[in-house]
Coordinates of C-alpha atoms in Angstrom, one line a residue:
M566 CA -11.9 2.7 17.1
L567 CA -11.9 1.9 13.4
K568 CA -11.4 -1.5 12.4
Y569 CA -8.0 -2.6 11.0
R570 CA -7.6 -3.2 7.4
L571 CA -6.2 -5.6 4.9
I572 CA -4.9 -4.1 1.7
P573 CA -3.7 -5.9 -1.5
V574 CA -1.2 -3.7 -3.6
L575 CA -1.0 -4.3 -7.2
I576 CA 2.4 -3.3 -8.8
L577 CA 2.1 -2.4 -12.4
K578 CA 5.1 -2.2 -14.4
N579 CA 5.5 -2.4 -18.6
D580 CA 1.5 -3.0 -18.3
R581 CA 1.8 -6.1 -16.3
L582 CA 1.6 -6.8 -12.7
V583 CA 4.9 -7.7 -11.2
Q584 CA 6.5 -9.0 -7.9
S585 CA 8.7 -6.6 -6.5
I586 CA 12.0 -7.4 -4.7
Q587 CA 13.7 -4.9 -2.9
F588 CA 13.0 -2.4 -5.6
K589 CA 15.5 -4.0 -7.9
R590 CA 14.0 -7.3 -9.3
Y591 CA 10.6 -7.6 -11.1
L592 CA 9.1 -10.7 -11.7
P593 CA 6.0 -10.8 -14.2
I594 CA 2.8 -12.2 -12.5
G595 CA 0.1 -11.4 -15.2
G596 CA -2.5 -9.0 -16.2
A597 CA -4.0 -6.4 -14.1
K598 CA -7.5 -6.6 -15.3
I599 CA -7.5 -10.3 -14.4
A600 CA -6.3 -9.7 -10.8
I601 CA -9.1 -7.2 -10.0
E602 CA -11.6 -9.8 -10.8
F603 CA -10.3 -12.0 -8.0
F604 CA -9.8 -9.4 -5.5
V605 CA -13.1 -7.7 -5.5
N606 CA -14.6 -11.4 -4.6
W607 CA -12.1 -12.0 -1.9
D608 CA -13.3 -9.4 0.9
V609 CA -10.5 -7.0 0.7
D610 CA -10.9 -3.8 2.6
E611 CA -9.2 -1.6 0.0
I612 CA -7.2 -1.8 -3.2
V613 CA -4.1 0.0 -4.0
L614 CA -2.7 0.2 -7.7
L615 CA 0.7 1.5 -8.2
D616 CA 2.1 2.2 -11.7
I617 CA 5.7 2.4 -11.0
D618 CA 6.6 3.1 -14.4
A619 CA 4.7 6.3 -14.8
T620 CA 6.7 8.6 -12.9
L621 CA 10.1 7.3 -14.1
K622 CA 9.0 7.4 -17.6
K623 CA 7.1 10.9 -17.2
R624 CA 3.9 9.8 -18.3
Q625 CA 0.4 10.3 -17.0
P626 CA -1.6 7.7 -15.1
Q627 CA -3.4 5.1 -17.1
F628 CA -6.9 6.5 -17.1
D629 CA -8.6 3.9 -19.2
L630 CA -7.0 1.1 -16.7
I631 CA -8.2 3.1 -13.7
S632 CA -11.8 3.3 -15.3
F633 CA -11.9 -0.2 -15.8
F634 CA -10.6 -1.0 -12.1
A635 CA -13.3 1.4 -10.8
R636 CA -16.2 -0.2 -12.7
K637 CA -15.1 -3.5 -11.2
C638 CA -14.2 -2.4 -7.6
F639 CA -16.7 -2.0 -4.8
V640 CA -14.2 -1.0 -2.2
P641 CA -12.1 2.0 -1.6
F642 CA -9.7 2.2 -4.6
T643 CA -6.2 4.3 -4.5
V644 CA -4.0 5.0 -7.3
G645 CA -0.6 6.0 -7.5
G646 CA 2.2 6.8 -10.2
G647 CA 2.7 9.4 -12.5
I648 CA 0.3 11.9 -10.5
S649 CA 2.4 15.3 -10.2
S650 CA -0.3 18.1 -10.5
L651 CA -3.7 19.2 -9.2
D652 CA -5.0 18.4 -12.7
D653 CA -3.7 14.7 -12.5
I654 CA -5.4 14.3 -9.1
R655 CA -8.6 15.4 -10.4
N656 CA -8.4 13.4 -13.6
V657 CA -7.5 10.2 -11.5
I658 CA -10.6 10.8 -9.1
K659 CA -12.8 11.8 -12.2
A660 CA -11.7 8.2 -13.8
G661 CA -13.0 6.5 -10.6
A662 CA -10.3 6.2 -8.0
D663 CA -11.4 7.2 -4.5
K664 CA -7.8 8.2 -3.3
V665 CA -4.5 9.2 -5.0
C666 CA -1.2 7.9 -3.7
L667 CA 1.5 10.7 -4.0
N668 CA 5.4 9.8 -3.6
T669 CA 8.1 11.6 -5.6
A670 CA 5.8 14.7 -6.3
A671 CA 5.1 15.1 -2.7
I672 CA 8.6 15.6 -1.8
R673 CA 9.3 17.8 -5.1
F674 CA 6.3 19.7 -4.8
P675 CA 5.1 19.8 -1.3
E676 CA 2.4 22.4 -1.7
L677 CA 0.6 19.6 -4.0
I678 CA -0.3 17.8 -0.7
T679 CA -2.1 20.8 0.9
R680 CA -3.8 21.9 -2.4
G681 CA -5.0 18.4 -3.0
A682 CA -6.4 18.2 0.5
E683 CA -8.0 21.5 0.3
R684 CA -9.6 20.6 -3.1
F685 CA -10.5 17.0 -2.7
G686 CA -10.3 16.2 1.2
T687 CA -7.8 14.8 3.3
Q688 CA -9.3 11.3 2.9
C689 CA -8.1 11.5 -1.0
I690 CA -4.7 12.1 -0.2
T691 CA -2.4 9.0 0.6
I692 CA 1.4 9.7 0.9
S693 CA 3.6 6.9 -0.3
I694 CA 6.9 6.6 1.8
D695 CA 9.5 4.4 0.7
A696 CA 12.6 4.0 3.1
K697 CA 15.5 1.9 4.0
K698 CA 18.7 2.2 6.1
N699 CA 21.6 4.5 4.6
S700 CA 25.2 3.8 4.8
Q701 CA 25.3 5.3 8.3
G702 CA 22.7 2.8 9.4
E703 CA 19.9 5.4 9.6
Y704 CA 16.5 5.4 8.0
E705 CA 16.1 7.6 4.8
V706 CA 13.4 8.2 2.7
Y707 CA 14.1 7.4 -1.0
L708 CA 12.4 8.5 -4.4
L709 CA 12.1 7.0 -7.8
S710 CA 11.6 3.5 -6.7
G711 CA 14.4 3.6 -4.2
K712 CA 16.9 5.2 -6.6
E713 CA 17.3 8.8 -5.2
P714 CA 18.2 9.3 -1.5
T715 CA 16.3 12.5 0.0
G716 CA 18.4 13.2 3.1
M717 CA 15.1 12.9 5.0
H718 CA 14.1 10.5 8.1
P719 CA 10.8 9.0 7.5
V720 CA 9.4 10.2 10.8
E721 CA 10.4 13.8 9.8
W722 CA 8.6 13.4 6.5
A723 CA 5.8 11.5 8.1
Q724 CA 5.2 14.3 10.5
K725 CA 5.7 16.8 7.5
V726 CA 3.0 15.5 5.3
E727 CA 0.5 15.1 8.2
A728 CA 0.9 18.8 8.8
L729 CA 0.6 19.5 5.1
G730 CA -3.0 17.8 5.1
A731 CA -2.5 14.0 4.0
G732 CA -4.9 11.7 5.2
E733 CA -2.7 8.7 5.6
I734 CA 0.6 7.1 4.9
L735 CA 1.7 3.8 2.9
L736 CA 5.2 3.1 4.3
T737 CA 7.1 0.4 2.4
S738 CA 10.4 -1.0 3.5
I739 CA 12.7 -1.1 0.6
E740 CA 14.9 -3.6 2.3
R741 CA 12.1 -6.0 3.3
D742 CA 10.3 -5.7 0.0
G743 CA 9.8 -9.2 -1.6
T744 CA 11.9 -10.8 1.0
K745 CA 9.4 -12.7 3.0
Q746 CA 11.0 -11.7 6.1
G747 CA 8.2 -9.8 7.6
Y748 CA 7.6 -5.8 8.0
D749 CA 10.2 -3.7 9.3
L750 CA 8.7 -3.3 12.7
E751 CA 11.1 -0.8 13.7
L752 CA 10.5 1.5 11.0
T753 CA 6.8 0.9 11.2
R754 CA 6.4 1.6 14.8
Q755 CA 8.7 4.7 14.7
V756 CA 6.3 6.3 12.0
A757 CA 3.2 5.0 13.2
Q758 CA 3.9 6.5 16.7
A759 CA 5.1 9.9 15.5
V760 CA 1.8 10.7 13.5
S761 CA -1.9 10.7 14.4
I762 CA -3.1 9.7 10.6
P763 CA -3.3 6.0 9.7
V764 CA 0.0 4.3 8.8
I765 CA -0.3 1.3 6.2
A766 CA 2.6 -0.9 6.6
C767 CA 4.0 -2.6 3.7
G768 CA 6.9 -4.6 2.4
G769 CA 7.9 -8.2 3.3
V770 CA 5.1 -10.2 4.2
G771 CA 5.8 -14.1 3.7
R772 CA 3.6 -15.6 6.4
M773 CA 0.4 -14.8 7.8
E774 CA 1.9 -13.9 11.3
H775 CA 3.6 -11.0 9.7
F776 CA 0.4 -9.2 9.5
V777 CA -0.5 -9.9 13.1
E778 CA 3.1 -8.4 13.7
G779 CA 2.6 -5.3 11.7
I780 CA -0.4 -4.3 13.8
L781 CA 0.4 -5.7 17.3
K782 CA 4.3 -5.1 17.1
G783 CA 4.4 -2.3 14.5
S784 CA 1.5 -0.1 15.7
A785 CA 0.3 0.0 12.1
H786 CA -3.6 0.9 11.5
A787 CA -3.7 -1.3 8.3
V788 CA -1.4 -4.0 6.8
A789 CA -0.8 -4.3 2.9
A790 CA 0.9 -6.9 1.0
A791 CA 1.6 -7.7 -2.8
N792 CA 3.2 -10.8 -3.4
I793 CA 1.7 -13.1 -0.9
F794 CA -1.8 -12.5 -2.3
Q795 CA -1.2 -13.4 -6.0
Y796 CA -0.5 -17.2 -5.7
T797 CA -3.2 -18.6 -3.3
E798 CA -7.1 -18.7 -3.9
H799 CA -8.9 -16.7 -1.2
S800 CA -5.6 -15.5 0.1
T801 CA -7.0 -12.2 1.6
I802 CA -9.8 -14.1 3.0
I803 CA -7.8 -16.5 4.6
A804 CA -5.4 -13.7 5.9
K805 CA -8.4 -12.0 7.6
A806 CA -9.4 -15.3 9.3
Y807 CA -5.9 -15.5 10.5
L808 CA -6.1 -12.0 11.9
K809 CA -9.4 -12.6 13.7
K810 CA -8.1 -15.8 15.3
A811 CA -5.3 -13.3 16.7
N812 CA -8.1 -11.1 18.2
I813 CA -7.4 -8.4 15.6
D814 CA -10.6 -6.2 15.0
I815 CA -11.0 -6.7 11.4
R816 CA -14.0 -6.9 9.0
L817 CA -14.6 -10.4 7.6
S818 CA -17.9 -10.5 5.7
S819 CA -17.3 -13.0 3.0
D820 CA -19.7 -16.0 2.8
V821 CA -16.7 -18.1 2.9
T822 CA -14.8 -17.1 6.1
Y823 CA -12.6 -19.9 7.2
E824 CA -13.2 -19.2 10.7
G825 CA -13.9 -22.8 11.5
F826 CA -10.6 -24.0 10.1
T827 CA -7.0 -24.2 11.3
I828 CA -4.6 -21.9 9.4
D829 CA -1.0 -22.3 9.5
E830 CA 1.5 -19.5 9.1
A831 CA 2.0 -19.9 5.5
G832 CA -1.7 -19.5 5.0
R833 CA -2.8 -23.0 4.2
I834 CA -5.9 -24.7 5.6
T835 CA -5.1 -27.7 7.8

């Protein structure tokens, strides 16, 4: 069985990294180029860069920034935002990304999933699914940073993208995003158990325990977060040490492992 993965998500808006809160508020954190310097040394398994302005403003991905990241990054690197054609996929991969993350374009042009998978391999195609409960209390997929409802249940869409050739799913709970309340375990479990491709849980992590819950209770194949990793030195290494203490099979290869330390739920060394 493949090891579980820990993945930082870097959210880019107005050319700055931001902290997202329920897809409504965005608090500036700093420069993306500075962040990548830290994360590549913090034993992460992958890095995801999401440019949330690109699709809304109908512009192409920032190829210069992608190339900069690719030169610094020694782990799999996924890019999302502004990718709406096979040429965009080709150019993002040419710029150095290992995978592309499709969201709005995948729903509007489902054939792009199949064409991308056939041309570049299923392992290169990640589908981002943003979901929350609608006014009827049912989970629903939303587009354009949570602004446009699709009428589709996330399980329905997840099964469809798998059939179309997607290699994995990045599943984000809009309601939990930035709340520090933990993953939406019901949503994560429903989707993860309905497909055979890996599901990455995202949205809501506030304590180290939430990573464990995402795997053991949410059935996720990987756990991702954005905000919690931005403010603490070695945060991803500490998170991995916490996961290993919970008997989660995850790679921990840094020279500094914190395995001999006690780590509280907030990620503090005690």
